[in-house]
Amino acid sequence: MTGSEPDAGGPGDLHDSGVELLGAASIRELAARLDLRPTKSWGQNFVIDANTVRRIVRASGVGPGDDVVEVGPGLGSLTLPLLEAARSVTAVEVDPALAQQLPRTVRTLAPSRADRLRVVQADALRVEALPVEPTALVANLPYNVSVPVILSFLARFATLRRVLVMVQLEVAQRLAANPGSKAYGVPSLKAAWYGDVRLAGTVPRTVFWPVPNVDSGLVALDRHNPPETTAPRERVFACVDAAFAQRRKTLRAALAGWAGGADRAEAALLAAGIDPRARGEQLDIEAFAGIAAAVD
C-alpha cells in the first residue's frame, strides 16, 4: 500500500481532525491482506477500539512539543492518534512485516502527518539509540516484556519525561504499588527510582484482537531525579533484587549473600537507619538507596 493506493485499512473511524483511526473491521481486513497471524511469542494483541486509543493519548498528556517513542505499534491503532497529537513518533517494531506496513498505513490514513513518523525495525530490548531523542514513551506493550522495556528505556533515554503504557493489569498494579501492599515488589521499586508511578485506569480485554485472557491497566510515570545516594543505580537494584529473592526473610538474612555476610548486611542496615529485622516489602526506594550506599 502506498499513498496513491486504495485504503488497505478498510473503513476506519474518522477523527474530528480528519485522521482516520483503525477500527475492528479495518484491523481484521489489514491483517488478512498481510496474511498476519498474531503470535503469542511477540505478544501481539491489537487494539480494535478507537475510543481506547484516544483515551490513552489523552492520559499520556502528549502535545505538540513531544517526541514520542512507541514500542510495538503493530498495525498502527495507537500510532495514528499519537501522530495527530505529538511533534513526532518513533515506532519500534520487531516484526519486519509490520514495520514495513506501518508507514504505508500512515500515508493512507494520515497523509498530512506521515512526515512525523519514523520506524525502527528492532527488538526494543536491544535498542541503544533512536533517530529522535524521545520525551515520552506511549505504548501498548507486549505483556511478556513490559517491565524490562519500561526500565530499559528509562535507563537509556534520559530525555524521557513521561511514560503512559498499557500492560497486563496485574503488572500495572505491581508497578504502581506502594510499600506494604501485597503487589509491592521489585518492579514497584525500580520504577520508583525513575519517577512517580500511578495506575491511570483499567482496560477491558474486549478491546483487543485476538482477545487476551486478562484485562489491562494503564500505568503513568512522571520522571523525577533519582534518590540522592553515593551508590550507583546498579548496586541499588542489586540490593532490591536480593531483598525480594527471599521475600519472607528479614533483610539481615536476605541481604547476607549480596553484602558478603549477615554481619555486613546488618551493619549496612543499621548505618542506613533500617531495622535488620525489617523485610523488603516495608521499604521505599530511598531506603534501599541508603542501604546500598552503606555497604563498604
XYZ file of C-alpha atoms in Angstrom:
296
model
C 0.000 0.000 0.000
C 1.311 3.450 -0.918
C -0.197 6.881 -0.649
C -1.784 6.522 -4.105
C -3.321 3.111 -3.494
C -6.793 2.394 -2.088
C -7.155 2.400 1.672
C -5.796 -1.005 2.648
C -7.018 -0.447 6.185
C -10.657 -0.552 5.125
C -13.262 1.747 6.642
C -11.884 3.349 9.777
C -13.058 5.817 12.370
C -12.769 9.416 11.230
C -11.433 11.680 13.957
C -12.503 15.309 14.168
C -9.226 16.478 12.662
C -9.598 14.242 9.616
C -7.208 11.496 10.755
C -8.817 8.135 10.148
C -8.348 5.717 13.042
C -8.372 1.953 12.747
C -11.485 0.116 13.896
C -12.257 -3.590 14.297
C -13.185 -4.175 10.658
C -10.180 -2.330 9.245
C -7.776 -4.081 11.644
C -9.011 -7.507 10.572
C -9.023 -6.577 6.893
C -5.483 -5.235 7.045
C -4.301 -8.319 8.924
C -5.900 -10.547 6.292
C -4.204 -8.661 3.474
C -0.882 -9.094 5.214
C -1.653 -12.757 5.929
C -0.941 -11.851 9.533
C -1.468 -14.399 12.278
C -0.819 -12.721 15.636
C 1.928 -14.539 17.512
C 1.952 -15.130 21.265
C 5.766 -15.062 21.363
C 5.738 -11.408 20.283
C 2.728 -10.610 22.456
C 0.638 -9.439 19.524
C -2.803 -8.291 20.663
C -4.041 -5.378 18.557
C -6.356 -2.656 19.869
C -9.533 -2.531 17.773
C -11.361 0.225 19.661
C -10.777 3.837 18.609
C -12.102 5.227 21.888
C -9.429 3.297 23.776
C -6.527 4.729 21.777
C -7.949 8.238 22.109
C -8.149 7.674 25.864
C -4.514 6.536 26.003
C -3.320 9.613 24.110
C -5.326 11.923 26.380
C -3.996 10.202 29.506
C -0.418 10.484 28.233
C -0.570 14.277 28.132
C 1.396 14.245 24.868
C 1.374 17.546 22.999
C 2.903 19.374 20.032
C 6.261 19.705 21.792
C 6.684 15.973 22.405
C 8.744 13.432 20.517
C 7.134 10.087 21.336
C 8.606 6.623 21.189
C 6.036 3.871 20.728
C 7.099 0.267 21.286
C 5.132 -2.429 19.468
C 2.934 -0.271 17.204
C 1.539 -3.325 15.447
C -0.917 -2.277 12.756
C -0.928 1.358 13.874
C -4.014 1.693 16.069
C -2.235 3.917 18.595
C 0.302 5.370 16.167
C -2.332 7.339 14.244
C -3.713 9.385 17.162
C -0.186 9.849 18.532
C 0.883 11.369 15.217
C -2.053 13.727 15.498
C -1.040 14.917 18.975
C 2.785 14.831 19.005
C 5.585 16.533 17.132
C 6.969 13.159 16.060
C 6.569 9.440 16.702
C 9.350 6.882 16.545
C 7.792 3.430 16.326
C 9.943 0.464 17.388
C 8.570 -2.741 15.870
C 10.194 -6.190 15.997
C 8.008 -7.755 13.277
C 9.551 -6.842 9.891
C 6.255 -7.158 8.013
C 4.506 -4.790 10.402
C 7.463 -2.386 10.378
C 7.251 -2.178 6.583
C 3.475 -1.789 6.545
C 3.142 0.964 9.152
C 4.417 3.887 7.011
C 2.064 2.823 4.209
C -0.906 2.798 6.555
C 0.014 6.247 7.857
C 0.458 7.655 4.348
C -3.053 6.465 3.513
C -4.946 7.362 6.688
C -2.963 10.401 7.871
C -1.050 11.703 4.835
C -0.538 15.183 6.271
C 1.261 13.674 9.270
C 3.307 10.981 7.538
C 6.497 13.038 7.831
C 6.191 12.884 11.639
C 6.716 9.100 11.679
C 9.979 7.196 11.938
C 10.037 3.403 12.107
C 12.819 1.381 13.722
C 12.629 -2.333 12.982
C 14.305 -3.862 16.034
C 13.890 -5.704 19.299
C 13.030 -2.942 21.778
C 15.229 -4.514 24.459
C 18.261 -4.083 22.193
C 17.661 -0.516 21.075
C 20.537 1.694 22.217
C 19.749 4.813 20.179
C 16.810 6.368 18.355
C 16.665 8.810 15.431
C 14.979 11.384 17.711
C 15.582 11.718 21.459
C 12.175 10.886 22.963
C 10.385 12.946 25.583
C 7.581 10.415 26.144
C 7.068 6.661 25.930
C 3.490 5.769 24.993
C 2.676 2.213 24.033
C 0.501 -0.866 24.194
C 3.303 -3.091 25.431
C 3.538 -6.835 24.852
C 2.770 -8.479 28.176
C 5.851 -10.692 28.217
C 8.395 -7.843 28.038
C 6.526 -4.882 29.509
C 8.578 -4.270 32.673
C 12.009 -4.792 31.021
C 11.019 -2.432 28.186
C 9.903 0.331 30.554
C 13.005 0.077 32.732
C 15.449 -0.215 29.846
C 14.044 2.825 28.033
C 14.130 4.910 31.204
C 17.735 3.848 31.763
C 18.881 4.521 28.197
C 16.994 7.715 27.383
C 17.405 10.453 29.955
C 15.224 12.728 27.824
C 12.124 10.665 28.655
C 9.999 12.752 30.990
C 6.713 10.844 30.871
C 5.526 7.281 30.359
C 1.995 6.055 29.671
C 1.779 2.372 28.822
C -0.924 -0.239 28.632
C 0.148 -3.513 30.234
C -1.402 -6.567 31.856
C -3.484 -5.360 34.802
C -1.528 -7.406 37.331
C 1.720 -5.890 36.055
C 0.215 -2.403 36.201
C -0.770 -2.961 39.816
C 2.736 -4.148 40.668
C 4.386 -1.167 39.039
C 2.143 1.305 40.865
C 2.114 -0.490 44.256
C 3.138 1.233 47.476
C 5.297 -0.185 50.302
C 3.456 -2.662 52.479
C 0.937 -3.748 49.839
C 0.703 -7.285 48.518
C 1.609 -6.238 44.970
C 4.690 -4.287 46.059
C 7.996 -5.676 44.880
C 10.934 -5.351 42.506
C 9.031 -3.668 39.617
C 7.493 -1.135 42.032
C 10.866 -0.164 43.470
C 12.788 0.013 40.212
C 10.094 2.114 38.563
C 10.060 4.408 41.619
C 13.788 5.051 41.115
C 12.877 6.905 37.924
C 9.615 8.612 38.761
C 6.228 8.871 40.416
C 4.107 5.949 39.254
C 0.343 5.603 39.341
C -2.399 3.393 37.941
C -4.154 5.605 35.400
C -7.061 3.303 34.609
C -8.139 -0.162 33.534
C -8.915 -1.506 30.067
C -11.191 -4.489 29.328
C -9.827 -7.386 27.310
C -12.604 -6.973 24.738
C -10.868 -4.016 23.049
C -8.167 -6.351 21.696
C -7.896 -8.760 18.811
C -7.233 -11.531 19.487
C -8.858 -11.255 22.905
C -6.279 -11.993 25.668
C -7.071 -13.951 28.811
C -6.538 -10.941 31.085
C -7.603 -7.317 31.420
C -5.133 -4.479 31.050
C -4.149 -1.416 33.030
C -2.753 1.992 32.151
C 0.404 2.948 34.032
C 1.619 6.540 34.138
C 5.082 7.629 35.268
C 6.273 11.209 35.690
C 10.036 11.308 35.839
C 11.904 12.817 38.752
C 15.516 12.828 39.881
C 16.704 9.530 41.401
C 17.228 9.306 45.172
C 20.287 11.097 46.496
C 22.867 8.403 47.154
C 26.533 7.674 46.604
C 25.648 4.195 45.328
C 25.230 3.654 41.584
C 21.851 2.533 40.297
C 23.176 -0.945 39.525
C 24.161 -1.508 43.166
C 20.807 -0.234 44.441
C 18.926 -2.511 42.055
C 21.086 -5.485 43.063
C 20.169 -4.770 46.680
C 16.466 -4.702 45.750
C 16.778 -7.974 43.836
C 18.478 -9.653 46.797
C 15.850 -8.437 49.268
C 12.974 -9.851 47.230
C 14.660 -13.076 46.140
C 13.805 -14.285 49.646
C 10.824 -12.059 50.313
C 9.729 -13.579 53.625
C 13.151 -13.396 55.235
C 14.374 -10.483 57.308
C 16.638 -8.073 55.456
C 19.590 -9.213 57.579
C 19.193 -12.713 56.190
C 18.001 -11.820 52.681
C 20.887 -9.409 52.047
C 23.616 -11.612 53.512
C 24.750 -13.040 50.197
C 24.693 -9.657 48.483
C 26.527 -7.838 51.295
C 29.144 -10.528 51.893
C 27.718 -11.973 55.080
C 24.883 -11.475 57.573
C 27.042 -9.306 59.842
C 27.964 -6.987 56.975
C 24.317 -6.808 55.933
C 23.294 -5.889 59.480
C 25.982 -3.223 59.682
C 24.808 -1.653 56.429
C 21.178 -1.730 57.556
C 21.978 -0.088 60.875
C 24.126 2.553 59.155
C 21.154 3.341 56.906
C 18.818 3.559 59.886
C 16.934 0.370 58.974
C 15.890 -2.311 61.461
C 17.712 -5.523 60.393
C 14.530 -7.445 61.233
C 12.515 -5.492 58.661
C 11.501 -7.004 55.329
C 11.996 -5.570 51.886
C 8.281 -5.014 51.284
C 8.293 -2.372 54.026
C 10.941 -0.109 52.459
C 10.782 2.520 49.737
C 13.440 3.135 47.097
C 15.152 5.847 49.184
C 15.726 3.310 51.956
C 17.291 0.818 49.532
C 19.493 3.577 48.134
C 20.686 4.264 51.685
C 21.454 0.594 52.325
C 23.400 0.289 49.080
C 25.442 3.367 49.963
C 26.253 1.952 53.408
C 27.902 -1.203 52.071
C 31.690 -0.948 52.261
